[in-house]
Short mmCIF file of C-alpha atoms in Angstrom, two decimals:
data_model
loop_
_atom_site.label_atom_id
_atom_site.label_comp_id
_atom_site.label_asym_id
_atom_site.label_seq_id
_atom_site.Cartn_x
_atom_site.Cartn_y
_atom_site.Cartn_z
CA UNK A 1 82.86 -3.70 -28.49
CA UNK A 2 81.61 -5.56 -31.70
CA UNK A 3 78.57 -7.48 -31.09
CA UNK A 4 80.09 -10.91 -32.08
CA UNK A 5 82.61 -10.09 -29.81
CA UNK A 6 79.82 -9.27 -26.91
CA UNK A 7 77.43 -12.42 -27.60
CA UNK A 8 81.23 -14.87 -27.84
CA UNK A 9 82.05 -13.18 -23.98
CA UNK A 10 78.04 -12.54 -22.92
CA UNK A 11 78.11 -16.83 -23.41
CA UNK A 12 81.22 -16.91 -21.49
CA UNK A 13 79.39 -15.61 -18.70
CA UNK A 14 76.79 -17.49 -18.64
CA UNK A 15 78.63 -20.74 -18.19
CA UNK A 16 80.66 -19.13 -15.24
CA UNK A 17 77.28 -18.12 -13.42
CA UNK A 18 75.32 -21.79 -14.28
CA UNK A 19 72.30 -19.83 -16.58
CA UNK A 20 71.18 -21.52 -19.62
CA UNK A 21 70.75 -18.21 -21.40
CA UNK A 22 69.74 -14.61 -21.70
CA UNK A 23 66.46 -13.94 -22.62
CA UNK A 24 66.40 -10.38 -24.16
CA UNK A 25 62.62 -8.73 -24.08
CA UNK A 26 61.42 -5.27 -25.19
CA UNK A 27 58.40 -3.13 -26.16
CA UNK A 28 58.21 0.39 -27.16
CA UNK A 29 61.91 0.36 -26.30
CA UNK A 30 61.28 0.57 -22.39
CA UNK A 31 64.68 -1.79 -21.82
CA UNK A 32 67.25 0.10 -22.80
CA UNK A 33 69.28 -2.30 -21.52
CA UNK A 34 68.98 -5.04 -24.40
CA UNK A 35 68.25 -2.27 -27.05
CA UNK A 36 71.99 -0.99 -25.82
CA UNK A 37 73.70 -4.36 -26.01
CA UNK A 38 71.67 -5.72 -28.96
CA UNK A 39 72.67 -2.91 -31.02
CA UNK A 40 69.62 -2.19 -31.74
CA UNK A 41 68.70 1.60 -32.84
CA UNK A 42 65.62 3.94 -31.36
CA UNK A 43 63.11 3.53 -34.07
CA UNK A 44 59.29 3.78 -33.82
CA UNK A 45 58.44 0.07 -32.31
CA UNK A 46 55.26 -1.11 -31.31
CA UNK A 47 55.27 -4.69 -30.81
CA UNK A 48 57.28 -6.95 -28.44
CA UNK A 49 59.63 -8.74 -29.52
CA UNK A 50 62.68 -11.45 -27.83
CA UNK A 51 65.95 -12.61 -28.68
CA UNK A 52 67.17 -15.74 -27.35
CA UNK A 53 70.89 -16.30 -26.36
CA UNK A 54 71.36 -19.64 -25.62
CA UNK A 55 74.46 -21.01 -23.80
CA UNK A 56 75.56 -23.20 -26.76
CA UNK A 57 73.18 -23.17 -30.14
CA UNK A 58 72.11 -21.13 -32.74
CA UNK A 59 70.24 -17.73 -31.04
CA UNK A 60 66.29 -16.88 -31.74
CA UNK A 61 64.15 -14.33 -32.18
CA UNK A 62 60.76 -13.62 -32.07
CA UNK A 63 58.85 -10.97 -33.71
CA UNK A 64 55.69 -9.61 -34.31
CA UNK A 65 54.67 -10.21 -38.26
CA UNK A 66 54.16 -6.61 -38.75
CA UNK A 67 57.22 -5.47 -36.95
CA UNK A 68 60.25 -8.35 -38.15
CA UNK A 69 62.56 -5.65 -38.91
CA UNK A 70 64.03 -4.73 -35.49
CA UNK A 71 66.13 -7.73 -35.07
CA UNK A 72 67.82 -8.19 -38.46
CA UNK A 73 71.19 -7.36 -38.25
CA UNK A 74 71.16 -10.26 -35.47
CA UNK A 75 72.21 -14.09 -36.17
CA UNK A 76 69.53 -16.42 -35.63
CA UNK A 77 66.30 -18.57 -36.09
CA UNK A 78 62.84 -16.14 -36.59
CA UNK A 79 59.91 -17.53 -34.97
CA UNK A 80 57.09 -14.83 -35.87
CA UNK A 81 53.86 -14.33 -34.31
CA UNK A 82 50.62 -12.82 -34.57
CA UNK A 83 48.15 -13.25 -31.79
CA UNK A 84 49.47 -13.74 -28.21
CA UNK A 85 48.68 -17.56 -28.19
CA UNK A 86 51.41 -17.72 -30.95
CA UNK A 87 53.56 -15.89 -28.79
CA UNK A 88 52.80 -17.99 -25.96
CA UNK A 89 53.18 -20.92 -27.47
CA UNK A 90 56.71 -19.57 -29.26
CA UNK A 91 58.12 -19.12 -25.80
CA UNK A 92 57.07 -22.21 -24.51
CA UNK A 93 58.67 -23.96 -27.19
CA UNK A 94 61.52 -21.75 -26.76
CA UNK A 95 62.75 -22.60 -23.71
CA UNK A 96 61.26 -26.43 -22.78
CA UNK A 97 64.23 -28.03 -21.20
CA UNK A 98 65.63 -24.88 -19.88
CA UNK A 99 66.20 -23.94 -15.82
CA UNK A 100 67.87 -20.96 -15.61
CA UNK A 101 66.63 -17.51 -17.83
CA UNK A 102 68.65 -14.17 -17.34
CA UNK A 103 66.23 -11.06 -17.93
CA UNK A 104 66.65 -7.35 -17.13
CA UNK A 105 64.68 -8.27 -14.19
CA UNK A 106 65.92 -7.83 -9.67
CA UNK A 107 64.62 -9.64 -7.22
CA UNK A 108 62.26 -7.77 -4.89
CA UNK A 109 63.14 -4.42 -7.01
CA UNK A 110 66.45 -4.51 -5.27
CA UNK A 111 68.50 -3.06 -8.00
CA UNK A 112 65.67 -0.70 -9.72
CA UNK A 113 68.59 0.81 -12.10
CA UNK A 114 68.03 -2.88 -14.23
CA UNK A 115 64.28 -4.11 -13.49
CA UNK A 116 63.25 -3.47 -17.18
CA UNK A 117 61.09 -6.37 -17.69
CA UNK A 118 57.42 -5.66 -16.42
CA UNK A 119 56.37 -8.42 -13.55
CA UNK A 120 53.72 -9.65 -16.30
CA UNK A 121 56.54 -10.72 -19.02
CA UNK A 122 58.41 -12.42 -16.15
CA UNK A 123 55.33 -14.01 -15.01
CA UNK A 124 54.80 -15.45 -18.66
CA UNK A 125 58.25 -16.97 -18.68
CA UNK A 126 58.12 -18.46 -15.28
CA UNK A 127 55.41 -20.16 -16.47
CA UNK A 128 56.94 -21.93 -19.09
CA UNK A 129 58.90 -23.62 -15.91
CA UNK A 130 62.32 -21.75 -15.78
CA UNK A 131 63.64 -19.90 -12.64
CA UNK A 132 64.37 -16.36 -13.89
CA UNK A 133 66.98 -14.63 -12.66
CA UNK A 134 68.99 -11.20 -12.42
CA UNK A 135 71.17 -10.19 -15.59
CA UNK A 136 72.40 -7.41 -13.33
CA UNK A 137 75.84 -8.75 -13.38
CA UNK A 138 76.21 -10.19 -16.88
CA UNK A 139 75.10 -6.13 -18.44
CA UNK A 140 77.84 -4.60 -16.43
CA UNK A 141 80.63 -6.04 -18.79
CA UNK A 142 78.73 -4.76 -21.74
CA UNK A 143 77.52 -1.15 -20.51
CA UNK A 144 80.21 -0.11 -17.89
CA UNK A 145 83.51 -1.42 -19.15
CA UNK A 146 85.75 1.66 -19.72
CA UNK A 147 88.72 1.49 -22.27
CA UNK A 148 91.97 3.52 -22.14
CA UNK A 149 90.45 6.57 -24.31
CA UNK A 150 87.38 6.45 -21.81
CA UNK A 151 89.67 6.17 -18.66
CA UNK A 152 91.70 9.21 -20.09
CA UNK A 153 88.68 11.22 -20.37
CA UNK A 154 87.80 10.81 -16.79
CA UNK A 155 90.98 11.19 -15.61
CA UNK A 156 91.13 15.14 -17.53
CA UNK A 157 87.99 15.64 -15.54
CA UNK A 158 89.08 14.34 -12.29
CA UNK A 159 91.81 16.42 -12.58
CA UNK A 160 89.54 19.23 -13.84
CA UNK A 161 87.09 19.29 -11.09
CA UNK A 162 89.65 19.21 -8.47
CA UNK A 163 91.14 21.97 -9.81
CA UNK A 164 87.96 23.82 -10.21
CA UNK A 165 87.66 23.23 -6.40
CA UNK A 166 90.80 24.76 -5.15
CA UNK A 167 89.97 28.05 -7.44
CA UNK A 168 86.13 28.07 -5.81
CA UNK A 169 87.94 28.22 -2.24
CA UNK A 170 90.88 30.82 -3.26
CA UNK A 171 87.66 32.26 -5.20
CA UNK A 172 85.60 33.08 -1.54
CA UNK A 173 88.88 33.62 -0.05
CA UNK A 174 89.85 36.80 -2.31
CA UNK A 175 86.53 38.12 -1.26
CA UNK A 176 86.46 37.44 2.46
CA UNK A 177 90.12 38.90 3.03
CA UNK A 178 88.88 41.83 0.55
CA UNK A 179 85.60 42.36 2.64
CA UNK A 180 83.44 41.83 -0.92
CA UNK A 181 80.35 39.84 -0.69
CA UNK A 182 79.88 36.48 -2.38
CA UNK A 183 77.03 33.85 -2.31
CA UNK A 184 76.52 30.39 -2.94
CA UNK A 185 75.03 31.11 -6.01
CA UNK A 186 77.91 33.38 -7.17
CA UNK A 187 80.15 30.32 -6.82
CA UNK A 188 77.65 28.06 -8.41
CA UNK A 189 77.58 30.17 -11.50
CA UNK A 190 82.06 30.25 -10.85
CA UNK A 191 81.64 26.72 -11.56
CA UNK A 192 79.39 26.58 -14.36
CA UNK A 193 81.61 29.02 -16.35
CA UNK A 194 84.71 27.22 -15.75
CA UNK A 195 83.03 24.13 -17.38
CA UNK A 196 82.33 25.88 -20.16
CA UNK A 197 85.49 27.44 -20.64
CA UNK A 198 87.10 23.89 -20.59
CA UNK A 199 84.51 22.41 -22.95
CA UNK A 200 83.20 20.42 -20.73
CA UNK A 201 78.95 20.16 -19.35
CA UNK A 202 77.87 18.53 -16.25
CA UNK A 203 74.45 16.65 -16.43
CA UNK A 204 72.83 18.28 -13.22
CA UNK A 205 73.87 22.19 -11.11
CA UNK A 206 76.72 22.39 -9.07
CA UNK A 207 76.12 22.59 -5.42
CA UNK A 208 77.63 25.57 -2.72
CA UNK A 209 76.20 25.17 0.46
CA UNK A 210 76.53 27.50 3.50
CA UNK A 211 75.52 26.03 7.18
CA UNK A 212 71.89 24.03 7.11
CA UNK A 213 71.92 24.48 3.46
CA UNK A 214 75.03 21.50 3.33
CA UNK A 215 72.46 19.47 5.27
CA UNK A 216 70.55 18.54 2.53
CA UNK A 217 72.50 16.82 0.23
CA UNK A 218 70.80 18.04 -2.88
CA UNK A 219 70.56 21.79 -1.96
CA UNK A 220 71.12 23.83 -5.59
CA UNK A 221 71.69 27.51 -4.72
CA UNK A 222 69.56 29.80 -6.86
CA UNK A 223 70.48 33.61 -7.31
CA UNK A 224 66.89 34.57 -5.02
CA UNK A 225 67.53 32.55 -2.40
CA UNK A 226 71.25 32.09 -1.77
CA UNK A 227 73.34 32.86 1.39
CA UNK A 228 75.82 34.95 1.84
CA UNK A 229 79.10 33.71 3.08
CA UNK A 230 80.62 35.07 5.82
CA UNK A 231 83.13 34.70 8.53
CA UNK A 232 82.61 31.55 10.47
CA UNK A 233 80.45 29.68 7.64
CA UNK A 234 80.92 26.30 7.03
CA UNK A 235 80.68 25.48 3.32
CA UNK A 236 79.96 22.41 0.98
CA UNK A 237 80.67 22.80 -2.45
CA UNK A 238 79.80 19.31 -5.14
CA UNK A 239 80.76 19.53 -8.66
CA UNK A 240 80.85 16.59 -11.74
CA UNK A 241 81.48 17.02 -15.44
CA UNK A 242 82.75 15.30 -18.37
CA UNK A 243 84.38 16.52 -21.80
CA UNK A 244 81.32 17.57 -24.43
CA UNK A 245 83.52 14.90 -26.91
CA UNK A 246 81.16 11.29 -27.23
CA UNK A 247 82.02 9.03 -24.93
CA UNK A 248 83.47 10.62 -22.56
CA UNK A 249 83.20 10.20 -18.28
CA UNK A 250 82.32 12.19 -15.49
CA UNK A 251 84.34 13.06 -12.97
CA UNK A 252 82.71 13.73 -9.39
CA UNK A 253 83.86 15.10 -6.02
CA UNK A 254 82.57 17.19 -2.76
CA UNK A 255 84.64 19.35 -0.65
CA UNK A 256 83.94 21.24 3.00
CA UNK A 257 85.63 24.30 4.11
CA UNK A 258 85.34 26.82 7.04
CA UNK A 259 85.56 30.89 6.69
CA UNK A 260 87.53 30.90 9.19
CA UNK A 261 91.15 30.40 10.56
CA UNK A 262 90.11 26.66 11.89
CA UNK A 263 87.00 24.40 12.38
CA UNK A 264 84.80 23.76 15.36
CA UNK A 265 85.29 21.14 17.41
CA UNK A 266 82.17 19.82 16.33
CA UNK A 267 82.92 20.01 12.32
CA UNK A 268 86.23 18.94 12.93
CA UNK A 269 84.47 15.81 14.87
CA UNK A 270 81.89 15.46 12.07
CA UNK A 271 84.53 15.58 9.47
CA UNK A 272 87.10 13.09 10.78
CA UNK A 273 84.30 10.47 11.45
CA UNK A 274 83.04 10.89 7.82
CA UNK A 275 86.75 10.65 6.65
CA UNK A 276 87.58 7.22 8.59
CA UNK A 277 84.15 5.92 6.98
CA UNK A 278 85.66 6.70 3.85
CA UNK A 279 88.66 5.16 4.38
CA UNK A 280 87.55 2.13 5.15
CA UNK A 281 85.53 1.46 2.09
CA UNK A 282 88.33 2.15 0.08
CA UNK A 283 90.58 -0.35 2.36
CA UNK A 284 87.87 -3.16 1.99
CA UNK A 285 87.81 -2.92 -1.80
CA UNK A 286 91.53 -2.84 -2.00
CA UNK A 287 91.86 -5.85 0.83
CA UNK A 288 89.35 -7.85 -1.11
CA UNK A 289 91.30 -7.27 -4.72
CA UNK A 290 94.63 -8.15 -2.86
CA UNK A 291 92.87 -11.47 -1.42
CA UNK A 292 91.29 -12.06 -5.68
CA UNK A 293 88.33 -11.86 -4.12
CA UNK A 294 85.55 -10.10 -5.34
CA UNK A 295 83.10 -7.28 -3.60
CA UNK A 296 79.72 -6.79 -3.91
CA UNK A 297 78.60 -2.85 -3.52
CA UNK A 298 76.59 -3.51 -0.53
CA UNK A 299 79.21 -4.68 1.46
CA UNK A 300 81.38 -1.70 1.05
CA UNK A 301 78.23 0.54 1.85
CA UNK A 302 77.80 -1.29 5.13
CA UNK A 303 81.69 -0.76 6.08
CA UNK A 304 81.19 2.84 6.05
CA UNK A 305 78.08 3.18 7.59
CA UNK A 306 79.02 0.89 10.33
CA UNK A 307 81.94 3.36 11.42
CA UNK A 308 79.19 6.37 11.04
CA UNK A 309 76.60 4.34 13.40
CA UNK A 310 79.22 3.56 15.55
CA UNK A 311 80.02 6.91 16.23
CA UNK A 312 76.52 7.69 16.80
CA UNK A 313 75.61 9.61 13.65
CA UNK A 314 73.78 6.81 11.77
CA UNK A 315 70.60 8.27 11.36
CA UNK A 316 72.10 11.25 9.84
CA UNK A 317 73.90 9.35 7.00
CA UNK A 318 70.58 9.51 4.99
CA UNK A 319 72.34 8.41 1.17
CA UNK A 320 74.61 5.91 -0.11
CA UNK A 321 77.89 5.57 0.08
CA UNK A 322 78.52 6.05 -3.32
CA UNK A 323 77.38 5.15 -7.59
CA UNK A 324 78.71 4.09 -10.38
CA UNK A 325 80.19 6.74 -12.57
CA UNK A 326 78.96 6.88 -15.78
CA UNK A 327 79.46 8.08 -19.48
CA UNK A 328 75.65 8.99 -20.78
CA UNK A 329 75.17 10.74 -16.99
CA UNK A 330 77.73 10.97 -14.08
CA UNK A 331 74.78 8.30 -11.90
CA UNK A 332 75.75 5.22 -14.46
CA UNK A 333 73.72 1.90 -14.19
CA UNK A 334 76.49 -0.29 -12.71
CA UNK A 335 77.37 -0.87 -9.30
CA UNK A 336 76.66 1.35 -6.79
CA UNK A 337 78.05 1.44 -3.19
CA UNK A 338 74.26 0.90 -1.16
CA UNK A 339 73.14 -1.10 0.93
CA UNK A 340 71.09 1.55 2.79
CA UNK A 341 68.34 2.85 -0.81
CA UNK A 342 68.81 -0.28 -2.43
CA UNK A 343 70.62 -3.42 -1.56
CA UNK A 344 73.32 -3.77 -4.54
CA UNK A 345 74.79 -7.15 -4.78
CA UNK A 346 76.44 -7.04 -8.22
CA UNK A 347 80.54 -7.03 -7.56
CA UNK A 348 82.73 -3.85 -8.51
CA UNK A 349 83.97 -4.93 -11.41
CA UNK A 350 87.66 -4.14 -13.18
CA UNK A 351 87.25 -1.43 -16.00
CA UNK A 352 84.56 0.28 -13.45
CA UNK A 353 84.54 3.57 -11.58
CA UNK A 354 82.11 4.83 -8.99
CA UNK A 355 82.29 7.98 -6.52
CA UNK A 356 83.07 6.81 -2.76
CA UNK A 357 80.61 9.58 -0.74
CA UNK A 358 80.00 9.27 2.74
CA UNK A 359 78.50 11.69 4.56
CA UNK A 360 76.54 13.35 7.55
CA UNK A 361 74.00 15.82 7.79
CA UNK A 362 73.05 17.53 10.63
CA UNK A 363 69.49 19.29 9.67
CA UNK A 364 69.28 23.12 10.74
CA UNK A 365 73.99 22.66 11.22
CA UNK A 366 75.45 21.56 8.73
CA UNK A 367 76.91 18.41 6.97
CA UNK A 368 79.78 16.79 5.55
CA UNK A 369 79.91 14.83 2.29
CA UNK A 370 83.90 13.62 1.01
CA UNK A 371 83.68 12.56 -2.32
CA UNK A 372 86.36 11.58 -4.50
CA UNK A 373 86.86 8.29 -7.55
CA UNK A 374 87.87 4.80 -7.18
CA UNK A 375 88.72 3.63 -10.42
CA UNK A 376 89.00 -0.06 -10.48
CA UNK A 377 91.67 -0.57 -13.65
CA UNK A 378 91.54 -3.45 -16.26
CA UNK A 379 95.19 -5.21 -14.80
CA UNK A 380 92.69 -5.05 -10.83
CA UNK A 381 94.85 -1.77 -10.10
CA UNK A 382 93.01 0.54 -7.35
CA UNK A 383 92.91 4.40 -8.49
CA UNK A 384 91.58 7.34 -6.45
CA UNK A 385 90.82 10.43 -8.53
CA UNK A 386 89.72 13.83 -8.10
CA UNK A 387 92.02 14.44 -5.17
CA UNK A 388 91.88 13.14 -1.64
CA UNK A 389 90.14 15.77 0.96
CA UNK A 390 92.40 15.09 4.30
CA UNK A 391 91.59 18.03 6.11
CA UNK A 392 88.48 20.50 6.55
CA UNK A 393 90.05 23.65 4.04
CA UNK A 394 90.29 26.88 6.20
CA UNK A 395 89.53 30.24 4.16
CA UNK A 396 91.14 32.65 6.49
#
């Protein structure tokens, strides 16, 4: 998006949510949050700097006087400083009159993914006498919005990974009818190549996991310590990757399978609970866009680990429900489904995606994570991608 464009619809918002204006702060280029939507590249900086967006009025910024060429390509007043009572007294000036600042900044660390502003920059504007608040919400329009070439890149991966999937599980099949041996780590590696071959990376190892090892949900198989699998094994298997061309967005999803002819009773219990939790996330978000109403990613975090708790497995769902799906690295920085590691009240947001994951993990058993995409379109539409896991996969 052109940056006009962004500060003409970053103003927009600001009048919907009541704020008087965003207050963008950086040093050393810790928030890459305002660097990001300020356009603003990674050069050597050493000196703090802020750019005032005001609801209405010409936009200001203030710079260091050894250090004024950061903000250039920007429209606005310069206010320059050089010792930190100039700076103080820049701010104050700044933003007399004003109630309501936006800053990278959450409440209580709620929403660590944008607390960029250090508690001792906040505490210097709150004493100029403004309330800051969260620009958690605002940023998402700016950093997660996909467009149609973004959406179509996901959608080849979606496809992509569920596809790897079903060749990982005819993959340990072959060998179990055949009586060959295969490990977690030899379909790891199955994985891996298969990216590759497709041009695609993934930003982390693809997970098998045998038994226990599915129990923890961020087991990586390595070629010492992997399991065999064998007859009766219950297996996890997690992949995500994206095309290697720029801007392009991962696709992630986890499937469970038995070597066997059919499930337990107790996987089969384990995996229909996990499956009605993940239902009814989905049906809250698509109840609430049906209503135009909007949800907040907590709320669709509790649904599902109500239904888990309920069925007396609570303790054992020990993640959240889901995250944002992103373009730089499949965990983006928009709204996640949590309200268990963080409490996420930003809304899920049309031109999103995030993963919908329940799960439960039974240490020293085994566990159950179903993960597919929710893909929130620009016209509200409500897309599931990666495939839809309805029944435990039997590989004999």
């Amino acid at each position: 998006m052109e940056l006009n464009q962004k500060i003409k619809e970053a103003r927009e918002c600001l009048v919907q949510e009541g704020i008087d204006g965003w207050l963008f702060y950086d040093f050393r280029g810790n928030n890459e949050i305002a660097c990001q939507f300020l356009n603003i590249d990674k050069a050597h900086r050493t000196r703090r700097w802020f750019y005032w967006l005001p609801v209405v009025g010409e936009p200001v910024k203030i710079l260091h006087a050894i250090e004024q060429k950061p903000l250039s390509h920007l429209p606005g007043e310069k206010l320059v400083y050089n010792s930190w009572q100039q700076l103080d007294h820049h701010l104050s000036s700044l933003l007399t009159g004003r109630k309501k600042v936006a800053m990278e900044y959450s409440p209580n660390n709620a929403i660590p993914y944008v607390s960029k502003v250090d508690g001792g920059t906040v505490d210097a504007v709150r004493k100029c006498g403004v309330e800051v608040v969260s620009s958690a919400q605002i940023m998402q329009y700016y950093q997660q919005f996909w467009d149609e070439k973004t959406l179509q890149s996901h959608l080849f991966a979606a496809d992509l990974v569920d596809t790897i999937a079903a060749d990982s599980w005819a993959l340990i099949k072959g060998h179990l009818e055949s009586g060959k041996t295969i490990n977690e780590y030899d379909v790891h590696k199955f994985i891996e190549e298969q990216f590759e071959a497709n041009n695609c990376y993934s930003d982390g190892s693809p997970i098998c996991a045998v038994n226990a090892h599915a129990a923890d949900p961020h087991y990586v198989p390595t070629a010492k310590g992997a399991l065999l699998i064998k007859k009766g094994d219950f297996v996890l298997i997690d992949l995500w990757c994206r095309h290697k061309d720029p801007g392009s967005a991962f696709a992630d999803i986890a499937r469970v399978a038995v070597a066997d002819v059919e499930p337990t009773q107790k996987h089969q219990e384990v995996f229909n609970v996990v499956k009605h939790a993940r239902l009814a996330g989905v049906d809250l978000i698509k109840a609430r866009y049906k209503e135009g109403r909007a949800v907040q990613g907590w709320e669709v975090d509790q649904v599902c680990r109500q239904i888990i708790s309920d069925a007396g497995y609570g303790e054992f769902f020990t993640h959240r429900t889901g995250h944002n799906i992103g373009i730089e690295g499949n965990h983006g920085d928009g709204t996640h489904l949590d309200n268990f590691e963080t409490q996420d009240f930003r809304y899920l947001l049309p031109g999103t995606c995030c993963s919908v994951e329940p799960g439960i993990y039974l240490p020293g058993e085994f566990g159950v994570r179903l993960e597919f995409d929710l893909v929130i379109t620009r016209d509200k539409t409500i897309r599931i991608t990666g495939g839809i896991q309805d029944e435990i996969v039997t590989l004999l």
